[in-house]
Amino acid sequence: MASSLTKDSPGAAHEKTFLGHPIGLATLFMTEMWERFSYYGMRALLVLYLVSGGADAATGSQGGGLGYTAATATAIYSVYVAMVYLMAMPGGWFGDRVWGARKTVTIAAFVIMGGHVALAVPGQIAFFIGLLLVALGSGLLKANISTMVGHLYANQDSARRDSGFTIFYVGINLGAVLAPVGIGMVGELVNWHLGFALAAVGMGLGLAFFLAFGSTLNPQSSVVPNPLTRVERDGIIRKSVFALVAVALFYGAVVAMDMFTIKWALYPITIAGLVIPVAVLLRIKRDKDLTSEDQTKMSAFIWFFVAAAVFWMIYDQGGSTLSLFGSTNSERSIFGWELPNVLFQSLNPFFVVLLAPLFAWAWLALARRKREPSTIVKFSIALVIVGASFFVFCIPLNQTAGTDTKVTMWWLVLIFLMHTVAELCLSPVGLSVTTKMAPQKYASQMMGVWFLAVTAGDCVTGLMGLAGVKLDGVGVVAFEAFAAILAGVAIFMYRKKVEALMGNVR
């Protein structure tokens, strides 16, 4: 039985339980739920707002957006999502070296609120400033709030930790279910900027809950594991100032020569999103301070990282390629009511809320019988299912290619259901295994490294969009599907090798 939340002393708070888990899980559950409400509500509007111009019948919106082409809008969307997860790496670094996880999450929430407020102001300049702030704040928050979930459990409590992360994942998706209804419909049908303003309100609620019940968290969440020395701090400040000045001078010259277009911003970010994950993994792998056991586990982690990047390349197109297909080629009428296209973005989190408790129960039940699939096998299953979903997508694409034909929306429902089943085999399990395999020196940063897999996957999509690749072309979709299934089969074949590298982690 779940206990009610109280503002007791830390010692008393830790004795209470939430669905059989430490009471601090409830605090983090509610904080993440409202943060995801704000994030997914805004994200559900993003592509539709970018392609909307005047009175836009194609998207079913009220118009008044920025009027970009579908290819450019998809590229901006992909780069934005990649930035959110790219920022998770410095977010984890701030948690490890500067503020500690708890303080970093508090600061991040204020930054996210500021970003949504900027999005609520009409105009391209305010829009892109808002995107930058939301990406920065989300990155600061994501790695550290997941690390705090890990702090609630003893390292050897493997099965309970996996179950706790799955419950935490329900909070993420409960917020995401409500977001397209509470924010998306208002933005799409009434006013884009009012929708963005509601996202700021959602983040404000999450912040209020986090501050009110922070005493339920593990005291370790307030500790800075590896604080910066004064020499390190001064060096970082100098390098940061130099980098900012160099970027400002470069783009100032580009603008002065009247050469600037949106691609001048998107290409460098996209390329960085592919290069940085590789550089970070290599730096950690070569760290001489790590033990041989840590190094071996890092070798295993790279397998999970590559698999996750392939997965997210397909999965995150739910908010871009699939969303645009739904707006133009999907018949969305139910009992005479035309469903707003933004509601499709509720399907995946809705399915997660329904299925995640079943998955959490199933993993525990199988673990008791010593029949639970290993983490690498779960990843393999996820890749095969997400690849198969894009083979399914090829069917309605074939039916509508080059015509104004509209197909039943149930194709999209099926695809999002397949994405959900795949996600539950990979994402909460990936969060959990990362906290278990992370070297102590990189406790919060490793969660940021895990999120860089999303960055890498989305940057591949962004590069294709910037290069003019037709992402809803049957050939492209089939190729992505084949790549995911091939990756799933490959890691299954090498599962014994990966499990050996993982040591005592399961």
PDB file of N, CA and C in Angstrom, residues 6-101:
ATOM      1  N   THR A   6       4.549  13.044   3.136  1.00  0.00           N
ATOM      2  CA  THR A   6       4.620  13.981   4.247  1.00  0.00           C
ATOM      3  C   THR A   6       5.979  14.638   4.261  1.00  0.00           C
ATOM      4  N   LYS A   7       6.061  15.793   4.890  1.00  0.00           N
ATOM      5  CA  LYS A   7       7.337  16.492   4.991  1.00  0.00           C
ATOM      6  C   LYS A   7       7.978  16.151   6.335  1.00  0.00           C
ATOM      7  N   ASP A   8       8.281  14.873   6.520  1.00  0.00           N
ATOM      8  CA  ASP A   8       8.939  14.423   7.733  1.00  0.00           C
ATOM      9  C   ASP A   8      10.423  14.684   7.631  1.00  0.00           C
ATOM     10  N   SER A   9      11.126  14.302   8.667  1.00  0.00           N
ATOM     11  CA  SER A   9      12.575  14.353   8.625  1.00  0.00           C
ATOM     12  C   SER A   9      13.084  13.347   7.634  1.00  0.00           C
ATOM     13  N   PRO A  10      14.297  13.530   7.058  1.00  0.00           N
ATOM     14  CA  PRO A  10      14.815  12.591   6.088  1.00  0.00           C
ATOM     15  C   PRO A  10      14.808  11.164   6.571  1.00  0.00           C
ATOM     16  N   GLY A  11      15.158  10.944   7.841  1.00  0.00           N
ATOM     17  CA  GLY A  11      15.197   9.577   8.335  1.00  0.00           C
ATOM     18  C   GLY A  11      13.825   8.940   8.318  1.00  0.00           C
ATOM     19  N   ALA A  12      12.800   9.673   8.773  1.00  0.00           N
ATOM     20  CA  ALA A  12      11.451   9.122   8.798  1.00  0.00           C
ATOM     21  C   ALA A  12      10.915   8.924   7.414  1.00  0.00           C
ATOM     22  N   ALA A  13      11.238   9.866   6.507  1.00  0.00           N
ATOM     23  CA  ALA A  13      10.732   9.777   5.133  1.00  0.00           C
ATOM     24  C   ALA A  13      11.209   8.522   4.456  1.00  0.00           C
ATOM     25  N   HIS A  14      12.465   8.133   4.729  1.00  0.00           N
ATOM     26  CA  HIS A  14      13.031   6.983   4.041  1.00  0.00           C
ATOM     27  C   HIS A  14      12.427   5.669   4.523  1.00  0.00           C
ATOM     28  N   GLU A  15      11.719   5.689   5.686  1.00  0.00           N
ATOM     29  CA  GLU A  15      11.086   4.479   6.176  1.00  0.00           C
ATOM     30  C   GLU A  15       9.743   4.236   5.505  1.00  0.00           C
ATOM     31  N   LYS A  16       9.173   5.225   4.898  1.00  0.00           N
ATOM     32  CA  LYS A  16       7.897   5.077   4.211  1.00  0.00           C
ATOM     33  C   LYS A  16       8.126   4.440   2.846  1.00  0.00           C
ATOM     34  N   THR A  17       7.057   3.892   2.275  1.00  0.00           N
ATOM     35  CA  THR A  17       7.188   3.244   0.973  1.00  0.00           C
ATOM     36  C   THR A  17       6.139   3.764   0.005  1.00  0.00           C
ATOM     37  N   PHE A  18       6.427   3.591  -1.258  1.00  0.00           N
ATOM     38  CA  PHE A  18       5.528   3.959  -2.358  1.00  0.00           C
ATOM     39  C   PHE A  18       5.477   2.766  -3.309  1.00  0.00           C
ATOM     40  N   LEU A  19       4.336   2.047  -3.275  1.00  0.00           N
ATOM     41  CA  LEU A  19       4.186   0.838  -4.084  1.00  0.00           C
ATOM     42  C   LEU A  19       5.314  -0.160  -3.811  1.00  0.00           C
ATOM     43  N   GLY A  20       5.713  -0.239  -2.538  1.00  0.00           N
ATOM     44  CA  GLY A  20       6.766  -1.162  -2.155  1.00  0.00           C
ATOM     45  C   GLY A  20       8.176  -0.654  -2.402  1.00  0.00           C
ATOM     46  N   HIS A  21       8.298   0.603  -2.778  1.00  0.00           N
ATOM     47  CA  HIS A  21       9.598   1.208  -3.081  1.00  0.00           C
ATOM     48  C   HIS A  21       9.837   2.379  -2.129  1.00  0.00           C
ATOM     49  N   PRO A  22      11.077   2.884  -2.031  1.00  0.00           N
ATOM     50  CA  PRO A  22      11.342   4.055  -1.182  1.00  0.00           C
ATOM     51  C   PRO A  22      10.429   5.216  -1.529  1.00  0.00           C
ATOM     52  N   ILE A  23       9.962   5.943  -0.510  1.00  0.00           N
ATOM     53  CA  ILE A  23       8.998   7.023  -0.704  1.00  0.00           C
ATOM     54  C   ILE A  23       9.542   8.121  -1.618  1.00  0.00           C
ATOM     55  N   GLY A  24      10.869   8.267  -1.674  1.00  0.00           N
ATOM     56  CA  GLY A  24      11.450   9.260  -2.564  1.00  0.00           C
ATOM     57  C   GLY A  24      11.104   9.021  -4.014  1.00  0.00           C
ATOM     58  N   LEU A  25      10.764   7.781  -4.365  1.00  0.00           N
ATOM     59  CA  LEU A  25      10.366   7.488  -5.741  1.00  0.00           C
ATOM     60  C   LEU A  25       9.096   8.245  -6.110  1.00  0.00           C
ATOM     61  N   ALA A  26       8.191   8.437  -5.138  1.00  0.00           N
ATOM     62  CA  ALA A  26       6.964   9.195  -5.399  1.00  0.00           C
ATOM     63  C   ALA A  26       7.284  10.650  -5.720  1.00  0.00           C
ATOM     64  N   THR A  27       8.223  11.240  -4.976  1.00  0.00           N
ATOM     65  CA  THR A  27       8.616  12.629  -5.229  1.00  0.00           C
ATOM     66  C   THR A  27       9.194  12.786  -6.636  1.00  0.00           C
ATOM     67  N   LEU A  28      10.105  11.894  -6.997  1.00  0.00           N
ATOM     68  CA  LEU A  28      10.722  11.966  -8.316  1.00  0.00           C
ATOM     69  C   LEU A  28       9.715  11.621  -9.414  1.00  0.00           C
ATOM     70  N   PHE A  29       8.802  10.712  -9.125  1.00  0.00           N
ATOM     71  CA  PHE A  29       7.736  10.342 -10.057  1.00  0.00           C
ATOM     72  C   PHE A  29       6.902  11.574 -10.421  1.00  0.00           C
ATOM     73  N   MET A  30       6.444  12.321  -9.404  1.00  0.00           N
ATOM     74  CA  MET A  30       5.588  13.477  -9.652  1.00  0.00           C
ATOM     75  C   MET A  30       6.356  14.625 -10.315  1.00  0.00           C
ATOM     76  N   THR A  31       7.584  14.827  -9.906  1.00  0.00           N
ATOM     77  CA  THR A  31       8.393  15.887 -10.528  1.00  0.00           C
ATOM     78  C   THR A  31       8.601  15.604 -12.002  1.00  0.00           C
ATOM     79  N   GLU A  32       8.986  14.376 -12.310  1.00  0.00           N
ATOM     80  CA  GLU A  32       9.225  14.020 -13.706  1.00  0.00           C
ATOM     81  C   GLU A  32       7.934  14.011 -14.510  1.00  0.00           C
ATOM     82  N   MET A  33       6.842  13.635 -13.899  1.00  0.00           N
ATOM     83  CA  MET A  33       5.561  13.631 -14.608  1.00  0.00           C
ATOM     84  C   MET A  33       5.214  15.027 -15.122  1.00  0.00           C
ATOM     85  N   TRP A  34       5.348  16.043 -14.251  1.00  0.00           N
ATOM     86  CA  TRP A  34       5.006  17.399 -14.668  1.00  0.00           C
ATOM     87  C   TRP A  34       6.039  17.991 -15.622  1.00  0.00           C
ATOM     88  N   GLU A  35       7.305  17.628 -15.428  1.00  0.00           N
ATOM     89  CA  GLU A  35       8.319  18.102 -16.375  1.00  0.00           C
ATOM     90  C   GLU A  35       8.064  17.516 -17.753  1.00  0.00           C
ATOM     91  N   ARG A  36       7.715  16.237 -17.805  1.00  0.00           N
ATOM     92  CA  ARG A  36       7.413  15.605 -19.095  1.00  0.00           C
ATOM     93  C   ARG A  36       6.113  16.141 -19.693  1.00  0.00           C
ATOM     94  N   PHE A  37       5.165  16.536 -18.840  1.00  0.00           N
ATOM     95  CA  PHE A  37       3.947  17.183 -19.326  1.00  0.00           C
ATOM     96  C   PHE A  37       4.300  18.437 -20.119  1.00  0.00           C
ATOM     97  N   SER A  38       5.208  19.231 -19.565  1.00  0.00           N
ATOM     98  CA  SER A  38       5.603  20.463 -20.257  1.00  0.00           C
ATOM     99  C   SER A  38       6.400  20.150 -21.522  1.00  0.00           C
ATOM    100  N   TYR A  39       7.327  19.191 -21.419  1.00  0.00           N
ATOM    101  CA  TYR A  39       8.217  18.891 -22.546  1.00  0.00           C
ATOM    102  C   TYR A  39       7.450  18.266 -23.712  1.00  0.00           C
ATOM    103  N   TYR A  40       6.663  17.241 -23.442  1.00  0.00           N
ATOM    104  CA  TYR A  40       5.971  16.558 -24.532  1.00  0.00           C
ATOM    105  C   TYR A  40       4.815  17.378 -25.090  1.00  0.00           C
ATOM    106  N   GLY A  41       4.225  18.236 -24.253  1.00  0.00           N
ATOM    107  CA  GLY A  41       3.194  19.124 -24.776  1.00  0.00           C
ATOM    108  C   GLY A  41       3.767  20.071 -25.814  1.00  0.00           C
ATOM    109  N   MET A  42       4.912  20.662 -25.502  1.00  0.00           N
ATOM    110  CA  MET A  42       5.569  21.544 -26.460  1.00  0.00           C
ATOM    111  C   MET A  42       6.046  20.758 -27.678  1.00  0.00           C
ATOM    112  N   ARG A  43       6.623  19.579 -27.450  1.00  0.00           N
ATOM    113  CA  ARG A  43       7.164  18.796 -28.555  1.00  0.00           C
ATOM    114  C   ARG A  43       6.075  18.328 -29.517  1.00  0.00           C
ATOM    115  N   ALA A  44       4.887  18.048 -28.993  1.00  0.00           N
ATOM    116  CA  ALA A  44       3.776  17.635 -29.844  1.00  0.00           C
ATOM    117  C   ALA A  44       3.377  18.743 -30.815  1.00  0.00           C
ATOM    118  N   LEU A  45       3.587  19.999 -30.401  1.00  0.00           N
ATOM    119  CA  LEU A  45       3.238  21.136 -31.252  1.00  0.00           C
ATOM    120  C   LEU A  45       4.344  21.521 -32.221  1.00  0.00           C
ATOM    121  N   LEU A  46       5.571  21.106 -31.948  1.00  0.00           N
ATOM    122  CA  LEU A  46       6.741  21.692 -32.596  1.00  0.00           C
ATOM    123  C   LEU A  46       6.706  21.595 -34.113  1.00  0.00           C
ATOM    124  N   VAL A  47       6.592  20.387 -34.663  1.00  0.00           N
ATOM    125  CA  VAL A  47       6.620  20.227 -36.121  1.00  0.00           C
ATOM    126  C   VAL A  47       5.413  20.898 -36.757  1.00  0.00           C
ATOM    127  N   LEU A  48       4.234  20.752 -36.139  1.00  0.00           N
ATOM    128  CA  LEU A  48       3.026  21.368 -36.695  1.00  0.00           C
ATOM    129  C   LEU A  48       3.147  22.886 -36.721  1.00  0.00           C
ATOM    130  N   TYR A  49       3.714  23.469 -35.667  1.00  0.00           N
ATOM    131  CA  TYR A  49       3.919  24.917 -35.625  1.00  0.00           C
ATOM    132  C   TYR A  49       4.938  25.360 -36.672  1.00  0.00           C
ATOM    133  N   LEU A  50       5.986  24.573 -36.853  1.00  0.00           N
ATOM    134  CA  LEU A  50       7.026  24.942 -37.808  1.00  0.00           C
ATOM    135  C   LEU A  50       6.516  24.928 -39.250  1.00  0.00           C
ATOM    136  N   VAL A  51       5.649  23.976 -39.606  1.00  0.00           N
ATOM    137  CA  VAL A  51       5.177  23.902 -40.998  1.00  0.00           C
ATOM    138  C   VAL A  51       3.962  24.777 -41.237  1.00  0.00           C
ATOM    139  N   SER A  52       3.286  25.202 -40.165  1.00  0.00           N
ATOM    140  CA  SER A  52       2.089  26.009 -40.333  1.00  0.00           C
ATOM    141  C   SER A  52       2.448  27.418 -40.802  1.00  0.00           C
ATOM    142  N   GLY A  53       1.718  27.865 -41.825  1.00  0.00           N
ATOM    143  CA  GLY A  53       1.933  29.220 -42.319  1.00  0.00           C
ATOM    144  C   GLY A  53       0.733  30.079 -42.026  1.00  0.00           C
ATOM    145  N   GLY A  54      -0.080  30.282 -43.065  1.00  0.00           N
ATOM    146  CA  GLY A  54      -1.311  31.029 -42.873  1.00  0.00           C
ATOM    147  C   GLY A  54      -2.408  30.085 -42.431  1.00  0.00           C
ATOM    148  N   ALA A  55      -3.540  30.158 -43.067  1.00  0.00           N
ATOM    149  CA  ALA A  55      -4.626  29.225 -42.791  1.00  0.00           C
ATOM    150  C   ALA A  55      -4.205  27.881 -43.370  1.00  0.00           C
ATOM    151  N   ASP A  56      -3.795  26.970 -42.533  1.00  0.00           N
ATOM    152  CA  ASP A  56      -3.134  25.746 -42.966  1.00  0.00           C
ATOM    153  C   ASP A  56      -4.063  24.548 -42.889  1.00  0.00           C
ATOM    154  N   ALA A  57      -4.715  24.246 -43.993  1.00  0.00           N
ATOM    155  CA  ALA A  57      -5.644  23.126 -44.030  1.00  0.00           C
ATOM    156  C   ALA A  57      -4.918  21.797 -43.932  1.00  0.00           C
ATOM    157  N   ALA A  58      -3.689  21.733 -44.423  1.00  0.00           N
ATOM    158  CA  ALA A  58      -2.943  20.468 -44.444  1.00  0.00           C
ATOM    159  C   ALA A  58      -2.717  19.915 -43.047  1.00  0.00           C
ATOM    160  N   THR A  59      -2.388  20.788 -42.106  1.00  0.00           N
ATOM    161  CA  THR A  59      -2.123  20.328 -40.744  1.00  0.00           C
ATOM    162  C   THR A  59      -3.347  20.409 -39.855  1.00  0.00           C
ATOM    163  N   GLY A  60      -4.398  21.040 -40.346  1.00  0.00           N
ATOM    164  CA  GLY A  60      -5.574  21.193 -39.512  1.00  0.00           C
ATOM    165  C   GLY A  60      -5.391  22.218 -38.404  1.00  0.00           C
ATOM    166  N   SER A  61      -4.364  23.058 -38.527  1.00  0.00           N
ATOM    167  CA  SER A  61      -4.086  24.024 -37.469  1.00  0.00           C
ATOM    168  C   SER A  61      -4.737  25.357 -37.777  1.00  0.00           C
ATOM    169  N   GLN A  62      -4.622  26.282 -36.818  1.00  0.00           N
ATOM    170  CA  GLN A  62      -5.205  27.607 -37.014  1.00  0.00           C
ATOM    171  C   GLN A  62      -4.288  28.527 -37.800  1.00  0.00           C
ATOM    172  N   GLY A  63      -3.120  28.022 -38.255  1.00  0.00           N
ATOM    173  CA  GLY A  63      -2.173  28.865 -38.962  1.00  0.00           C
ATOM    174  C   GLY A  63      -1.337  29.665 -37.981  1.00  0.00           C
ATOM    175  N   GLY A  64      -0.568  30.596 -38.537  1.00  0.00           N
ATOM    176  CA  GLY A  64       0.210  31.477 -37.676  1.00  0.00           C
ATOM    177  C   GLY A  64       1.515  30.908 -37.208  1.00  0.00           C
ATOM    178  N   GLY A  65       1.994  29.828 -37.851  1.00  0.00           N
ATOM    179  CA  GLY A  65       3.275  29.257 -37.480  1.00  0.00           C
ATOM    180  C   GLY A  65       4.405  29.911 -38.249  1.00  0.00           C
ATOM    181  N   LEU A  66       5.519  29.188 -38.383  1.00  0.00           N
ATOM    182  CA  LEU A  66       6.705  29.765 -39.009  1.00  0.00           C
ATOM    183  C   LEU A  66       6.819  29.463 -40.492  1.00  0.00           C
ATOM    184  N   GLY A  67       6.015  28.542 -41.017  1.00  0.00           N
ATOM    185  CA  GLY A  67       5.954  28.314 -42.453  1.00  0.00           C
ATOM    186  C   GLY A  67       7.149  27.618 -43.068  1.00  0.00           C
ATOM    187  N   TYR A  68       7.873  26.775 -42.344  1.00  0.00           N
ATOM    188  CA  TYR A  68       8.989  26.013 -42.908  1.00  0.00           C
ATOM    189  C   TYR A  68       8.475  24.830 -43.730  1.00  0.00           C
ATOM    190  N   THR A  69       9.320  24.321 -44.611  1.00  0.00           N
ATOM    191  CA  THR A  69       8.975  23.107 -45.343  1.00  0.00           C
ATOM    192  C   THR A  69       9.010  21.916 -44.391  1.00  0.00           C
ATOM    193  N   ALA A  70       8.391  20.815 -44.817  1.00  0.00           N
ATOM    194  CA  ALA A  70       8.353  19.612 -43.984  1.00  0.00           C
ATOM    195  C   ALA A  70       9.768  19.094 -43.708  1.00  0.00           C
ATOM    196  N   ALA A  71      10.644  19.144 -44.727  1.00  0.00           N
ATOM    197  CA  ALA A  71      12.010  18.640 -44.555  1.00  0.00           C
ATOM    198  C   ALA A  71      12.774  19.479 -43.531  1.00  0.00           C
ATOM    199  N   THR A  72      12.663  20.806 -43.635  1.00  0.00           N
ATOM    200  CA  THR A  72      13.358  21.677 -42.689  1.00  0.00           C
ATOM    201  C   THR A  72      12.778  21.544 -41.292  1.00  0.00           C
ATOM    202  N   ALA A  73      11.439  21.442 -41.205  1.00  0.00           N
ATOM    203  CA  ALA A  73      10.796  21.283 -39.904  1.00  0.00           C
ATOM    204  C   ALA A  73      11.243  19.989 -39.229  1.00  0.00           C
ATOM    205  N   THR A  74      11.344  18.908 -40.013  1.00  0.00           N
ATOM    206  CA  THR A  74      11.794  17.634 -39.454  1.00  0.00           C
ATOM    207  C   THR A  74      13.237  17.735 -38.981  1.00  0.00           C
ATOM    208  N   ALA A  75      14.065  18.432 -39.754  1.00  0.00           N
ATOM    209  CA  ALA A  75      15.466  18.611 -39.351  1.00  0.00           C
ATOM    210  C   ALA A  75      15.560  19.417 -38.060  1.00  0.00           C
ATOM    211  N   ILE A  76      14.789  20.513 -37.949  1.00  0.00           N
ATOM    212  CA  ILE A  76      14.806  21.326 -36.734  1.00  0.00           C
ATOM    213  C   ILE A  76      14.324  20.502 -35.546  1.00  0.00           C
ATOM    214  N   TYR A  77      13.253  19.747 -35.747  1.00  0.00           N
ATOM    215  CA  TYR A  77      12.721  18.894 -34.688  1.00  0.00           C
ATOM    216  C   TYR A  77      13.774  17.883 -34.224  1.00  0.00           C
ATOM    217  N   SER A  78      14.414  17.216 -35.180  1.00  0.00           N
ATOM    218  CA  SER A  78      15.408  16.189 -34.840  1.00  0.00           C
ATOM    219  C   SER A  78      16.603  16.795 -34.127  1.00  0.00           C
ATOM    220  N   VAL A  79      17.060  17.960 -34.603  1.00  0.00           N
ATOM    221  CA  VAL A  79      18.208  18.621 -33.975  1.00  0.00           C
ATOM    222  C   VAL A  79      17.832  19.090 -32.570  1.00  0.00           C
ATOM    223  N   TYR A  80      16.611  19.593 -32.406  1.00  0.00           N
ATOM    224  CA  TYR A  80      16.166  20.027 -31.081  1.00  0.00           C
ATOM    225  C   TYR A  80      16.146  18.865 -30.094  1.00  0.00           C
ATOM    226  N   VAL A  81      15.540  17.737 -30.490  1.00  0.00           N
ATOM    227  CA  VAL A  81      15.495  16.576 -29.602  1.00  0.00           C
ATOM    228  C   VAL A  81      16.913  16.092 -29.305  1.00  0.00           C
ATOM    229  N   ALA A  82      17.772  16.107 -30.342  1.00  0.00           N
ATOM    230  CA  ALA A  82      19.165  15.716 -30.136  1.00  0.00           C
ATOM    231  C   ALA A  82      19.847  16.640 -29.127  1.00  0.00           C
ATOM    232  N   MET A  83      19.559  17.943 -29.209  1.00  0.00           N
ATOM    233  CA  MET A  83      20.154  18.911 -28.281  1.00  0.00           C
ATOM    234  C   MET A  83      19.725  18.647 -26.842  1.00  0.00           C
ATOM    235  N   VAL A  84      18.448  18.295 -26.663  1.00  0.00           N
ATOM    236  CA  VAL A  84      17.962  17.996 -25.314  1.00  0.00           C
ATOM    237  C   VAL A  84      18.822  16.907 -24.680  1.00  0.00           C
ATOM    238  N   TYR A  85      19.085  15.859 -25.449  1.00  0.00           N
ATOM    239  CA  TYR A  85      19.827  14.734 -24.899  1.00  0.00           C
ATOM    240  C   TYR A  85      21.334  14.980 -24.917  1.00  0.00           C
ATOM    241  N   LEU A  86      21.806  15.823 -25.836  1.00  0.00           N
ATOM    242  CA  LEU A  86      23.211  16.210 -25.817  1.00  0.00           C
ATOM    243  C   LEU A  86      23.529  16.996 -24.550  1.00  0.00           C
ATOM    244  N   MET A  87      22.596  17.849 -24.142  1.00  0.00           N
ATOM    245  CA  MET A  87      22.792  18.650 -22.936  1.00  0.00           C
ATOM    246  C   MET A  87      22.754  17.803 -21.661  1.00  0.00           C
ATOM    247  N   ALA A  88      22.263  16.558 -21.771  1.00  0.00           N
ATOM    248  CA  ALA A  88      22.262  15.684 -20.596  1.00  0.00           C
ATOM    249  C   ALA A  88      23.674  15.378 -20.123  1.00  0.00           C
ATOM    250  N   MET A  89      24.637  15.400 -21.054  1.00  0.00           N
ATOM    251  CA  MET A  89      26.013  15.114 -20.670  1.00  0.00           C
ATOM    252  C   MET A  89      26.596  16.221 -19.781  1.00  0.00           C
ATOM    253  N   PRO A  90      26.585  17.481 -20.207  1.00  0.00           N
ATOM    254  CA  PRO A  90      27.025  18.536 -19.274  1.00  0.00           C
ATOM    255  C   PRO A  90      26.124  18.627 -18.054  1.00  0.00           C
ATOM    256  N   GLY A  91      24.842  18.235 -18.209  1.00  0.00           N
ATOM    257  CA  GLY A  91      23.957  18.222 -17.045  1.00  0.00           C
ATOM    258  C   GLY A  91      24.454  17.252 -15.989  1.00  0.00           C
ATOM    259  N   GLY A  92      24.856  16.058 -16.429  1.00  0.00           N
ATOM    260  CA  GLY A  92      25.421  15.090 -15.499  1.00  0.00           C
ATOM    261  C   GLY A  92      26.736  15.573 -14.902  1.00  0.00           C
ATOM    262  N   TRP A  93      27.529  16.270 -15.723  1.00  0.00           N
ATOM    263  CA  TRP A  93      28.805  16.820 -15.240  1.00  0.00           C
ATOM    264  C   TRP A  93      28.563  17.845 -14.134  1.00  0.00           C
ATOM    265  N   PHE A  94      27.577  18.720 -14.309  1.00  0.00           N
ATOM    266  CA  PHE A  94      27.256  19.702 -13.262  1.00  0.00           C
ATOM    267  C   PHE A  94      26.821  19.003 -11.983  1.00  0.00           C
ATOM    268  N   GLY A  95      26.048  17.900 -12.136  1.00  0.00           N
ATOM    269  CA  GLY A  95      25.631  17.151 -10.962  1.00  0.00           C
ATOM    270  C   GLY A  95      26.803  16.513 -10.247  1.00  0.00           C
ATOM    271  N   ASP A  96      27.771  16.000 -10.995  1.00  0.00           N
ATOM    272  CA  ASP A  96      28.935  15.330 -10.410  1.00  0.00           C
ATOM    273  C   ASP A  96      29.972  16.302  -9.849  1.00  0.00           C
ATOM    274  N   ARG A  97      30.153  17.450 -10.522  1.00  0.00           N
ATOM    275  CA  ARG A  97      31.317  18.290 -10.219  1.00  0.00           C
ATOM    276  C   ARG A  97      30.993  19.644  -9.588  1.00  0.00           C
ATOM    277  N   VAL A  98      29.749  20.125  -9.747  1.00  0.00           N
ATOM    278  CA  VAL A  98      29.474  21.506  -9.336  1.00  0.00           C
ATOM    279  C   VAL A  98      28.388  21.605  -8.261  1.00  0.00           C
ATOM    280  N   TRP A  99      27.163  21.173  -8.580  1.00  0.00           N
ATOM    281  CA  TRP A  99      26.034  21.443  -7.697  1.00  0.00           C
ATOM    282  C   TRP A  99      25.490  20.227  -6.954  1.00  0.00           C
ATOM    283  N   GLY A 100      25.768  19.038  -7.430  1.00  0.00           N
ATOM    284  CA  GLY A 100      25.076  17.862  -6.913  1.00  0.00           C
ATOM    285  C   GLY A 100      23.775  17.671  -7.671  1.00  0.00           C
ATOM    286  N   ALA A 101      23.242  16.457  -7.671  1.00  0.00           N
ATOM    287  CA  ALA A 101      22.065  16.137  -8.491  1.00  0.00           C
ATOM    288  C   ALA A 101      20.844  16.964  -8.094  1.00  0.00           C
TER     289      ALA A 101
END
